[in-house]
Amino acid sequence: MSPFTRSRQLSDPTEGGTEPDDDTAAKDPAGERPEAEKPQAEPDTGAETEADTVTEPEPEPEPEPETEPDTVTERETEPDTVTEAETEPDTVTEAAPDTAPKDEPDTAVETSPDTTVDAGPETAPGPETAPGPDTAPGPGSDGPPGALKPGWFGWRRRYPRAARGVSVGTTVLAGALVLFALLVPNQVEKIEFASFVRIPAEGVLLAGLLLALPPKARRITAVVMGAFLGLVTILKFVDMGFYQILARPFDLVLDWILIENGTDFLRETFGRTGQVLAVTGVIVLFVAVLVLTTLSVVRLTKLMVRHRPVAARTTLILGTAWITCMTLGLQIGTVPIATKGNAEFLGNRVEQVRAGLKDARVFEKQAAVDAFAKTPPDQLLTGLRGKDVLFTFIESYGRVAIDDPAMAQQTDAVLKEGTGRLKAAGFESRSGWLQSPVTGAGSWLAHSTFLSGLWIKNQQRYRNLTTSDRMTLTNYFGKTGAWRTVGIVPGVRRAWPEGKYFGLDHIYDSEHLGYHGPYFSWTPVPDQFSMEAFQRLEHGKKDREPIMAEIILASSHNPWSPIARMIDWDDLGDGSVFHRIKKEGTNPTEVWKDPEKVRTEYRRAIEYSIRSLTEWVERYGDEDTVLVFLGDHQPVPTVTAGDTGKDVPITIVAKDKKVLDRVAGWNWTDGLKPAANAPRWGMDKFRDRFMKAYGPRG
């Protein structure tokens, strides 16, 4: 008998040369095939199981065998042979035509003993049905694991080598993405090569868990943990943005409102198209991260299951290495090799959420304490009666503008020039430092801290403040009845209901200053024009009552490009002249490609704001003018270059010597520039100290 035809003897003709009437001839009277006659699948039969194997010509009929006519020749196979399905992931395994492996890739597949292989001439598979490399099923299909799927338009069948290469490459990329998600820090400054050669405890534990779980639970866990890892990675990306702008992480409870503010900033800086493209890009990135991390974890899980022994040993080795490195404190430079950074990251977030939820009760107790709540109106701010008091905020005017060596020389020259010109006009000045609750952005939090005497460090506190009856500095001026209170807020371009809380009699926003010039990036109105508008609308009127004004100068607001420049005050007109000036300015898109250019433009913007203010005082100030101007917060980290301080300068300017004598005990520095060792207070301390200094016993 030819070895190529032994698997086909079950369908050979019987003794008489005729085929049986039906397929029951080989069965016992009960209709069941004897156990010895049941064919079994052979493992690794090679050419014997090839469906398209070339068979030898049919031999001449041999003499009648000495067997019973109904006996069927047994298939020459070993009974009960089990075909192991744990093959290499990229190996093409050819299955017998009627053999169906089980779904689980790590489960042994046993060929059904009832399978009859009919290899006779009439049933031999032809070219279209023959199984082989082109029809081998792949993982997850009804074929053995490791076999290639057809792919789109059957390309995997036509190009098996390329398909295997793609499979290997995809697996490598999946591993790299998962490793990146586990190890990437949440701050741009901390990203370095050593960050990605660490051993993450979370990855080792997850691998061990997936190997230990049963199939169904493992699949569910892989999907859930992949999606969760994607969410954690997205949160890290958001943190990177917040650290770059606000020098702090994203607050999961309180910072959602800032997303709208951020999109508004993009629109004003880069236009509507830039805003749409940026927002679309962010959404696509976040969705891609979420989907790809999930698919990557699922793919790696299948790979570990196919190679369970190797995966188990590797997990054990990595776990042992992690414990050893953590115990010995081994590091690459300053980066520890063993890390549990994700666990700490999530732990900090949980604590942040809990603290945010508790903060409302803490703030309510603090807001209830007000040393001047019961003071009669006629005893409030008596030392300033008859004076025009201007509280002026210069956007992003931080200590870095004065202390940073790259800016100090130019800024110092502007402050000295301003001090000299004011002194020549009869004005004196004193300067110190305040610590802002924010950095990079969040001006309204700093403004409300300064005016309310409470530490407004987040949006929740701001909302609670503006819906409470807490008295602010502006409220107390209004309560006396001795001042008309107004606001010059060119940065406000929409309804501002919180403005009523601050007790201002009238608010002039960007639409009511009479400006008909262009925006300078985010800035709706140049500072020089804002000060001139205040003079025209309020300060320059005859027979008026004293004014208390809150003025916000916005030209020094991020992104500091393009910047207006000083022109003759008589040439301001309705602001149309600034169309030409804007064309002379820089392009923010180009500026922000180079951090040094950003720092240069920031310094120039601060110089412009200071000149706008000091020249206005020199031009329009008189004996009854009292100016308090300060920065609201430090600029973004791109400008501060690693400086994490939150100090801002504050200055009082007055012509009446008695006004400055009342704050002589503050020990502030003479002039517009505070000394490095000048007193430094929290911004929330200013309200009470100011009211005490200018009260009856000040």
XYZ file of C-alpha atoms in Angstrom:
698
model
C 0.000 0.000 0.000
C 1.313 3.455 -0.854
C 1.916 5.689 2.161
C 0.194 8.518 0.268
C -3.136 6.685 0.154
C -3.406 5.070 3.545
C -5.635 7.826 4.885
C -8.102 7.226 2.123
C -8.823 3.514 2.601
C -12.110 4.051 4.409
C -13.877 4.764 1.153
C -12.265 2.031 -0.983
C -14.552 -0.509 -2.691
C -15.517 -3.615 -0.761
C -14.549 -7.171 -1.547
C -16.894 -7.632 -4.435
C -15.655 -4.520 -6.199
C -18.959 -2.733 -5.682
C -19.689 0.145 -3.346
C -22.046 -0.472 -0.484
C -25.614 0.738 -0.888
C -25.170 3.332 1.898
C -22.660 4.454 4.472
C -23.905 2.020 7.071
C -21.871 -0.826 5.709
C -18.989 -0.047 8.001
C -21.135 0.288 11.087
C -22.193 -2.272 13.579
C -25.835 -3.357 13.853
C -26.492 -0.628 16.405
C -25.478 1.969 13.848
C -22.210 2.870 15.550
C -18.775 2.338 14.104
C -16.568 0.010 16.172
C -14.058 1.868 18.279
C -11.131 0.371 16.432
C -12.518 1.599 13.125
C -13.020 5.227 14.144
C -10.395 7.366 12.426
C -8.286 9.703 14.508
C -6.503 12.893 13.453
C -2.754 12.573 13.253
C -0.488 15.274 14.557
C 1.976 16.785 12.133
C 1.176 14.326 9.355
C 2.878 16.609 6.883
C 2.158 15.604 3.360
C -0.371 13.050 4.453
C -2.868 15.725 5.442
C -2.216 18.060 2.564
C -5.522 18.449 0.781
C -3.802 19.050 -2.498
C -1.292 16.129 -2.127
C -0.479 14.264 -5.320
C -1.584 10.651 -4.957
C -0.175 7.633 -6.741
C -2.196 5.963 -9.479
C -4.807 3.525 -8.228
C -3.202 0.012 -8.062
C -4.664 -3.018 -9.733
C -7.288 -4.830 -7.622
C -5.531 -7.159 -5.241
C -6.701 -10.636 -4.405
C -9.622 -10.851 -2.108
C -8.478 -10.223 1.464
C -9.116 -12.789 4.060
C -11.433 -10.611 6.010
C -15.080 -10.386 6.484
C -16.801 -8.542 3.616
C -18.050 -5.797 5.891
C -14.682 -5.024 7.460
C -13.310 -1.585 6.753
C -9.564 -1.124 6.614
C -8.376 0.763 9.648
C -6.704 4.069 9.206
C -3.064 3.815 10.142
C -3.037 6.383 12.868
C -2.435 6.419 16.544
C -5.732 6.658 18.435
C -6.559 9.548 20.715
C -3.854 11.788 19.335
C -4.212 15.403 20.550
C -3.082 18.278 18.360
C -1.632 21.079 20.464
C -2.886 24.503 19.288
C -0.342 26.684 21.016
C 1.672 27.545 17.938
C 3.880 30.497 17.275
C 1.700 33.531 16.628
C 2.915 34.086 13.105
C 3.238 30.410 12.036
C 0.892 29.258 9.307
C -0.630 25.924 10.414
C -2.641 23.935 7.989
C -5.719 22.279 9.348
C -7.373 19.157 8.043
C -10.423 20.113 5.983
C -12.984 18.945 8.503
C -11.037 19.684 11.692
C -12.401 22.563 13.793
C -10.262 23.785 16.684
C -11.791 25.273 19.765
C -12.033 29.062 20.163
C -9.546 29.461 23.007
C -6.044 29.723 21.549
C -4.349 28.120 24.528
C -6.625 25.036 24.587
C -5.598 21.746 23.006
C -7.742 20.760 20.019
C -8.799 17.134 19.730
C -9.983 15.852 16.381
C -13.422 14.325 16.546
C -13.207 10.547 16.414
C -16.298 10.467 14.209
C -14.695 12.429 11.398
C -14.538 10.381 8.205
C -11.912 11.464 5.715
C -13.273 10.616 2.288
C -10.303 10.886 0.019
C -11.650 8.955 -2.919
C -11.340 10.288 -6.410
C -14.869 11.650 -6.465
C -14.382 13.698 -3.248
C -10.739 14.750 -3.438
C -10.529 18.480 -2.885
C -9.849 20.514 -5.942
C -7.898 23.723 -6.338
C -10.731 25.900 -5.060
C -11.367 23.940 -1.881
C -7.920 22.784 -0.965
C -6.753 24.216 2.308
C -3.303 25.644 2.374
C -1.468 28.882 3.094
C -4.047 30.899 1.192
C -7.009 29.656 3.179
C -5.474 29.051 6.558
C -7.646 30.671 9.205
C -6.104 33.131 11.640
C -6.393 33.865 15.332
C -9.884 34.468 16.466
C -11.349 32.644 13.451
C -12.469 29.052 13.137
C -8.934 27.880 12.594
C -5.838 27.242 14.636
C -4.148 30.179 16.338
C -1.280 31.763 14.486
C -2.747 31.168 11.062
C -3.176 34.190 8.824
C -6.551 35.840 8.396
C -7.625 36.621 4.842
C -7.259 40.377 5.384
C -8.771 43.057 3.192
C -9.263 41.747 -0.352
C -7.347 38.593 0.615
C -3.962 40.331 0.764
C -2.798 38.170 3.664
C -3.370 35.068 1.541
C -1.423 36.472 -1.378
C 1.441 37.943 0.664
C 1.950 35.738 3.748
C 5.467 37.015 4.479
C 4.371 40.628 4.375
C 1.405 39.732 6.542
C 3.665 38.151 9.121
C 5.860 41.255 9.067
C 2.870 43.491 9.596
C 1.696 41.283 12.453
C 5.064 41.425 14.186
C 5.346 45.176 13.630
C 1.858 45.792 14.990
C 2.652 43.782 18.100
C 5.861 45.752 18.659
C 3.995 49.045 18.257
C 1.303 47.856 20.664
C 3.939 47.045 23.264
C 5.646 50.405 22.746
C 2.345 52.280 23.146
C 1.441 50.469 26.359
C 4.927 51.063 27.753
C 4.694 54.747 26.784
C 1.304 55.091 28.485
C 2.606 53.467 31.661
C 5.807 55.502 31.873
C 5.136 58.937 30.351
C 5.247 61.710 33.014
C 2.533 64.361 33.241
C 4.979 67.258 32.789
C 6.874 68.093 29.610
C 9.991 69.030 31.580
C 10.224 65.514 33.068
C 10.170 63.691 29.727
C 13.606 62.219 29.062
C 15.094 58.946 27.841
C 15.505 57.580 31.362
C 11.762 57.978 31.917
C 11.063 55.161 29.448
C 13.568 52.549 30.652
C 11.959 52.095 34.034
C 10.019 49.107 35.348
C 6.391 50.069 36.032
C 4.863 48.196 38.950
C 1.396 48.611 37.442
C 2.436 46.862 34.217
C 3.912 43.875 36.050
C 0.824 43.467 38.225
C -1.514 43.790 35.236
C 0.400 41.120 33.300
C 0.222 38.729 36.235
C -3.483 39.358 36.674
C -4.273 38.733 33.008
C -2.339 35.467 33.008
C -4.153 34.245 36.106
C -7.711 35.008 35.007
C -9.944 32.554 33.132
C -10.571 33.292 29.426
C -13.804 35.272 29.636
C -12.731 37.368 32.622
C -9.350 37.914 30.976
C -10.902 39.335 27.807
C -13.142 41.702 29.776
C -10.284 42.816 32.020
C -8.020 43.476 29.027
C -10.605 45.759 27.422
C -11.416 47.607 30.657
C -7.784 48.089 31.658
C -6.829 49.196 28.141
C -9.543 51.850 28.155
C -8.587 52.941 31.672
C -4.927 53.222 30.674
C -6.019 55.386 27.753
C -7.967 57.692 30.071
C -4.977 58.013 32.399
C -2.765 58.886 29.430
C -5.233 61.534 28.270
C -5.262 63.028 31.765
C -1.462 63.178 31.664
C -1.619 65.061 28.361
C -4.106 67.537 29.870
C -1.773 67.974 32.839
C 1.060 68.807 30.458
C -0.995 71.647 29.027
C -1.988 72.941 32.444
C 1.592 72.850 33.705
C 2.671 74.779 30.612
C 0.059 77.500 31.211
C -0.884 77.434 34.903
C 2.121 75.631 36.427
C -0.211 73.133 38.121
C -2.129 69.959 37.219
C -5.700 69.837 35.949
C -8.325 69.830 38.713
C -10.911 67.147 37.938
C -13.549 68.942 40.001
C -12.999 72.642 39.433
C -11.225 73.247 36.122
C -13.790 72.233 33.509
C -14.870 75.840 33.001
C -11.349 76.683 31.843
C -11.824 74.579 28.712
C -14.238 77.168 27.331
C -11.842 79.961 28.269
C -9.069 78.110 26.460
C -11.062 77.787 23.233
C -11.952 81.485 23.413
C -8.275 82.313 23.738
C -7.473 80.189 20.673
C -10.130 81.992 18.639
C -8.909 85.440 19.599
C -5.270 84.534 19.042
C -5.337 82.357 15.917
C -8.789 83.074 14.463
C -11.850 80.894 14.042
C -10.093 78.482 11.690
C -7.186 78.018 14.076
C -9.604 77.395 16.937
C -11.543 74.740 14.998
C -8.388 72.988 13.813
C -6.863 72.966 17.285
C -10.002 71.665 18.992
C -10.533 69.038 16.275
C -6.930 67.900 16.575
C -7.215 67.539 20.338
C -10.439 65.512 20.070
C -8.971 63.213 17.401
C -5.827 62.714 19.490
C -7.777 61.821 22.615
C -10.053 59.358 20.784
C -7.054 57.761 19.071
C -5.220 57.328 22.375
C -8.267 55.758 24.004
C -8.920 53.306 21.142
C -5.295 52.390 20.465
C -4.386 51.706 24.086
C -7.411 49.431 24.411
C -6.549 47.482 21.251
C -2.895 47.288 22.283
C -3.641 45.766 25.688
C -5.992 43.215 24.079
C -3.369 42.247 21.490
C -0.604 41.848 24.050
C -2.908 39.785 26.246
C -3.496 37.318 23.398
C 0.235 37.122 22.790
C 0.935 36.363 26.455
C -1.698 33.640 26.492
C -0.226 31.948 23.408
C 3.181 31.957 25.077
C 2.024 31.480 28.632
C 5.197 29.829 30.018
C 7.475 32.534 28.593
C 5.094 35.308 29.687
C 4.844 33.894 33.198
C 8.621 33.637 33.566
C 9.128 37.163 32.197
C 6.526 38.602 34.573
C 8.175 36.865 37.518
C 11.625 38.152 36.514
C 10.371 41.739 36.097
C 8.573 41.600 39.427
C 11.728 40.409 41.156
C 13.784 43.097 39.403
C 11.283 45.777 40.469
C 11.478 44.731 44.130
C 15.275 44.645 43.985
C 15.610 48.059 42.343
C 13.083 49.618 44.708
C 14.826 48.156 47.758
C 18.283 49.297 46.645
C 17.057 52.633 45.306
C 18.737 52.126 41.928
C 18.493 55.073 39.544
C 19.411 56.200 36.053
C 20.679 59.685 36.777
C 17.964 61.100 38.993
C 15.229 58.789 37.679
C 14.489 55.644 39.754
C 14.424 52.407 37.771
C 11.534 50.924 39.740
C 8.460 53.135 39.602
C 4.903 53.135 40.837
C 4.253 56.513 39.256
C 0.774 55.726 37.967
C -0.428 54.584 41.366
C 0.939 57.762 42.949
C -0.511 59.862 40.123
C -3.982 58.419 40.629
C -3.667 58.589 44.409
C -2.902 62.297 44.197
C -5.924 62.809 41.959
C -8.221 61.027 44.352
C -6.922 63.184 47.195
C -7.317 66.286 45.034
C -10.961 65.444 44.366
C -11.631 64.799 48.050
C -9.961 68.069 49.007
C -11.950 69.934 46.374
C -15.199 68.571 47.735
C -14.250 69.568 51.293
C -12.974 73.002 50.294
C -16.453 74.503 50.047
C -17.039 74.031 53.792
C -13.602 75.415 54.665
C -14.130 78.479 52.486
C -17.568 79.151 53.964
C -16.048 79.419 57.440
C -13.292 81.736 56.228
C -15.717 84.017 54.377
C -17.828 84.469 57.508
C -14.966 86.347 59.227
C -14.811 90.044 58.248
C -13.177 92.562 60.574
C -14.975 95.526 58.918
C -18.440 94.066 58.472
C -19.874 96.037 61.415
C -17.883 99.238 60.858
C -20.203 102.247 60.258
C -19.901 103.736 56.741
C -18.690 107.106 58.038
C -15.668 105.392 59.625
C -14.573 103.549 56.509
C -11.596 104.770 54.420
C -11.573 108.178 56.038
C -7.935 108.759 55.062
C -8.830 108.790 51.371
C -11.935 110.977 51.371
C -11.970 113.346 48.402
C -9.325 111.362 46.519
C -9.633 109.550 43.195
C -8.455 106.021 43.988
C -7.486 103.803 41.054
C -6.823 100.079 41.542
C -5.091 99.016 38.333
C -4.092 95.463 37.373
C -1.386 94.874 34.770
C -1.895 91.456 33.191
C 0.927 88.949 33.808
C 3.160 91.545 35.462
C 5.179 89.137 37.580
C 8.414 89.194 39.495
C 10.192 87.520 36.600
C 9.997 90.767 34.619
C 12.123 92.460 37.291
C 14.424 89.672 38.484
C 15.171 87.641 35.358
C 18.631 88.629 34.051
C 17.400 88.509 30.442
C 14.739 91.135 31.196
C 15.975 92.966 34.264
C 18.057 95.591 32.483
C 15.311 96.780 30.123
C 12.520 96.580 32.721
C 14.651 98.374 35.283
C 15.264 101.185 32.801
C 11.513 101.626 32.219
C 10.764 101.642 35.966
C 13.526 104.140 36.659
C 12.320 106.344 33.841
C 8.752 106.190 35.195
C 9.884 106.951 38.729
C 11.842 109.987 37.519
C 9.042 111.375 35.362
C 6.472 110.964 38.145
C 8.768 112.591 40.639
C 9.287 115.502 38.279
C 5.489 115.839 38.156
C 5.322 115.903 41.975
C 4.409 112.262 42.628
C 6.038 109.836 45.058
C 5.749 106.051 45.010
C 6.297 103.025 47.251
C 6.595 99.382 46.116
C 6.464 95.887 47.608
C 5.554 92.283 46.727
C 2.340 90.280 46.870
C 1.936 86.541 46.389
C -0.791 85.681 43.882
C -2.970 82.563 44.264
C -2.404 81.666 40.604
C 0.282 81.732 37.960
C 0.133 81.720 34.168
C -3.582 82.514 33.928
C -6.725 82.877 36.034
C -6.647 86.658 36.413
C -10.167 86.818 37.863
C -9.054 84.629 40.759
C -6.245 87.051 41.576
C -8.497 90.114 41.217
C -11.114 88.659 43.565
C -8.441 87.613 46.062
C -7.035 91.138 46.150
C -10.447 92.785 46.531
C -12.155 90.305 48.882
C -9.377 89.520 51.323
C -9.947 85.767 50.789
C -7.666 83.261 49.102
C -9.525 82.530 45.839
C -7.428 79.730 44.405
C -9.987 77.895 42.261
C -13.203 78.336 40.340
C -15.347 76.813 43.069
C -14.230 79.478 45.534
C -14.804 82.171 42.943
C -18.380 81.011 42.371
C -19.029 80.795 46.096
C -17.570 84.271 46.617
C -19.557 85.971 43.875
C -22.812 84.470 45.157
C -22.161 85.458 48.766
C -22.556 88.706 50.697
C -18.834 89.041 51.400
C -17.777 92.711 51.142
C -14.923 93.584 48.797
C -12.709 96.646 48.728
C -14.861 98.106 45.970
C -18.024 97.328 47.968
C -16.675 99.256 50.951
C -15.862 102.289 48.813
C -19.414 102.212 47.519
C -20.831 101.667 51.011
C -19.386 104.973 52.215
C -21.396 106.893 49.626
C -18.352 109.133 49.121
C -17.222 107.689 45.765
C -18.629 106.845 42.383
C -17.352 103.347 41.610
C -16.577 102.360 38.019
C -14.829 99.544 36.182
C -12.666 99.750 33.059
C -12.514 96.145 31.865
C -11.537 95.972 28.161
C -10.971 92.230 28.415
C -14.693 91.610 28.994
C -16.446 90.903 25.699
C -19.638 89.287 26.862
C -22.122 89.495 29.715
C -20.366 89.630 33.092
C -22.978 88.995 35.788
C -20.282 88.735 38.471
C -19.593 92.449 37.942
C -22.630 93.307 40.057
C -21.096 91.467 43.004
C -18.160 93.879 43.130
C -20.504 96.795 43.726
C -19.469 98.950 40.762
C -21.864 101.708 39.744
C -20.886 101.427 36.085
C -18.778 99.022 34.033
C -17.096 99.921 30.729
C -16.241 96.794 28.753
C -14.551 96.533 25.348
C -17.745 97.566 23.551
C -18.239 100.795 25.514
C -14.838 102.465 25.424
C -15.316 104.019 21.990
C -12.535 101.968 20.398
C -12.684 101.372 16.636
C -9.271 99.901 16.090
C -8.136 96.268 15.684
C -7.643 93.592 18.302
C -4.044 92.939 19.212
C -4.293 89.145 19.384
C -6.306 88.440 22.557
C -6.260 92.101 23.626
C -9.401 93.953 22.485
C -8.186 97.467 23.399
C -4.598 98.761 23.762
C -3.723 100.016 27.254
C -2.973 103.568 26.206
C -6.424 103.877 24.641
C -8.086 102.320 27.731
C -6.507 104.945 29.978
C -7.464 107.731 27.583
C -11.048 106.395 27.472
C -11.183 106.467 31.286
C -10.083 110.073 31.196
C -12.706 110.958 28.591
C -15.604 108.995 30.112
C -15.046 109.600 33.834
C -11.931 111.240 35.183
C -11.927 114.250 32.879
C -15.506 115.331 33.598
C -16.098 118.596 35.424
C -18.027 118.962 38.652
C -17.915 115.247 39.366
C -17.689 113.388 42.647
C -14.548 111.431 43.631
C -14.029 108.225 41.679
C -12.930 104.795 42.776
C -12.001 102.825 39.637
C -10.970 99.232 39.021
C -8.918 99.256 35.810
C -7.563 96.177 34.047
C -4.821 96.728 31.470
C -4.861 93.823 29.010
C -2.067 94.545 26.523
C 0.362 92.433 28.547
C -1.956 89.410 28.330
C -0.652 86.217 26.705
C 0.362 85.750 23.830
C 2.073 89.206 23.739
C 2.096 89.361 19.955
C 1.471 91.665 18.223
C 1.959 94.529 20.698
C 0.815 98.122 20.422
C 3.344 100.889 20.940
C 3.109 104.308 22.547
C 1.990 107.183 20.331
C 1.161 110.819 21.040
C -1.898 110.935 23.283
C -3.477 113.560 21.048
C -3.321 111.163 18.087
C -5.345 108.353 19.665
C -8.690 109.482 18.254
C -11.110 106.556 17.997
C -8.289 104.028 17.817
C -8.227 103.638 14.041
C -4.570 104.606 14.072
C -3.794 101.200 15.588
C -4.581 99.409 12.318
C -1.280 100.634 10.962
C 0.530 99.884 14.219
C -0.745 96.302 14.309
C 0.703 95.645 10.852
C 4.100 96.631 12.237
C 3.828 94.017 15.003
C 4.940 90.413 15.140
C 3.015 87.269 14.235
C 2.116 85.141 17.301
C 2.432 81.918 15.301
C 6.039 82.731 14.471
C 6.863 84.117 17.909
C 5.712 81.015 19.756
C 8.073 78.793 17.799
C 10.958 80.221 19.830
C 10.757 80.577 23.649
C 13.303 83.391 23.589
C 11.137 85.393 21.220
C 8.183 84.810 23.542
C 10.174 86.151 26.491
C 11.254 89.188 24.484
C 7.697 90.014 23.436
C 6.485 89.543 27.011
C 9.035 92.053 28.286
C 8.059 94.570 25.626
C 4.370 94.160 26.516
C 5.082 94.848 30.206
C 7.093 97.922 29.275
C 4.196 99.199 27.150
C 1.668 98.719 29.967
C 3.864 100.474 32.537
C 4.480 103.413 30.207
C 0.763 103.711 29.405
C -0.055 103.978 33.102
C 2.763 106.228 34.275
C 2.380 108.633 31.342
C -1.348 108.890 32.075
C -0.611 109.832 35.705
C 2.006 112.327 34.557
C -0.443 113.823 32.041
C -3.743 113.750 33.954
C -2.927 113.151 37.629
C -3.369 115.812 40.303
C -3.279 116.364 44.074
C -6.251 114.065 44.549
C -4.962 111.148 42.474
C -4.022 107.939 44.300
C -2.904 105.073 42.070
C -2.422 101.480 43.258
C -1.129 99.252 40.475
C 0.047 95.654 40.588
C 0.486 92.499 38.565
C -2.205 89.858 38.855
C 0.021 86.801 38.360
C 3.281 85.546 36.915
C 3.365 84.691 33.168
C 3.338 81.164 31.764
C 6.301 78.810 32.417
C 7.633 79.449 28.909
C 8.507 82.942 30.168
C 9.396 82.154 33.774
C 11.840 79.472 32.557
C 11.392 77.192 35.539
C 10.682 79.837 38.168
C 7.752 78.508 40.212
C 7.299 81.634 42.331
C 4.000 83.514 42.379
C 5.213 86.954 43.448
C 3.969 90.102 41.719
C 5.009 93.755 42.229
C 2.631 96.282 43.788
C 3.084 100.077 43.887
C 1.238 103.040 45.442
C 1.605 106.426 43.705
C 0.324 109.703 45.165
C 1.109 113.425 45.113
C -0.314 114.036 48.582
C 2.453 113.147 51.041
C -0.082 112.279 53.743
C -1.349 109.370 51.676
C 2.063 107.703 51.617
C 2.769 108.553 55.249
C -0.110 106.274 56.278
C 1.720 103.269 54.823
C 5.176 104.209 56.048
C 5.042 101.266 58.479
C 4.792 98.833 55.577
C 8.493 99.413 54.836
C 7.963 99.352 51.094
C 10.707 100.487 48.698
C 10.780 104.045 47.328
C 10.037 104.169 43.598
C 8.252 101.908 41.130
C 10.646 98.985 41.565
C 10.420 96.942 44.787
C 13.710 95.824 46.292
C 14.454 92.111 46.329
C 14.028 92.062 50.120
C 10.938 94.278 50.225
C 8.014 92.944 52.327
C 6.047 90.108 50.726
C 2.412 89.470 51.666
C -0.249 87.111 50.493
C -2.549 88.925 48.087
C -5.481 88.164 50.381
C -3.887 90.240 53.166
C -3.925 93.511 51.267
C -7.608 94.435 51.701
C -7.614 94.503 55.483
C -4.205 96.203 55.772
C -5.224 98.864 53.276
C -8.527 99.573 55.025
C -6.827 99.697 58.410
C -4.116 102.088 57.142
C -6.712 104.479 55.709
C -9.275 104.095 58.464
C -9.861 106.453 61.407
C -6.909 105.065 63.357
C -4.597 104.492 60.405
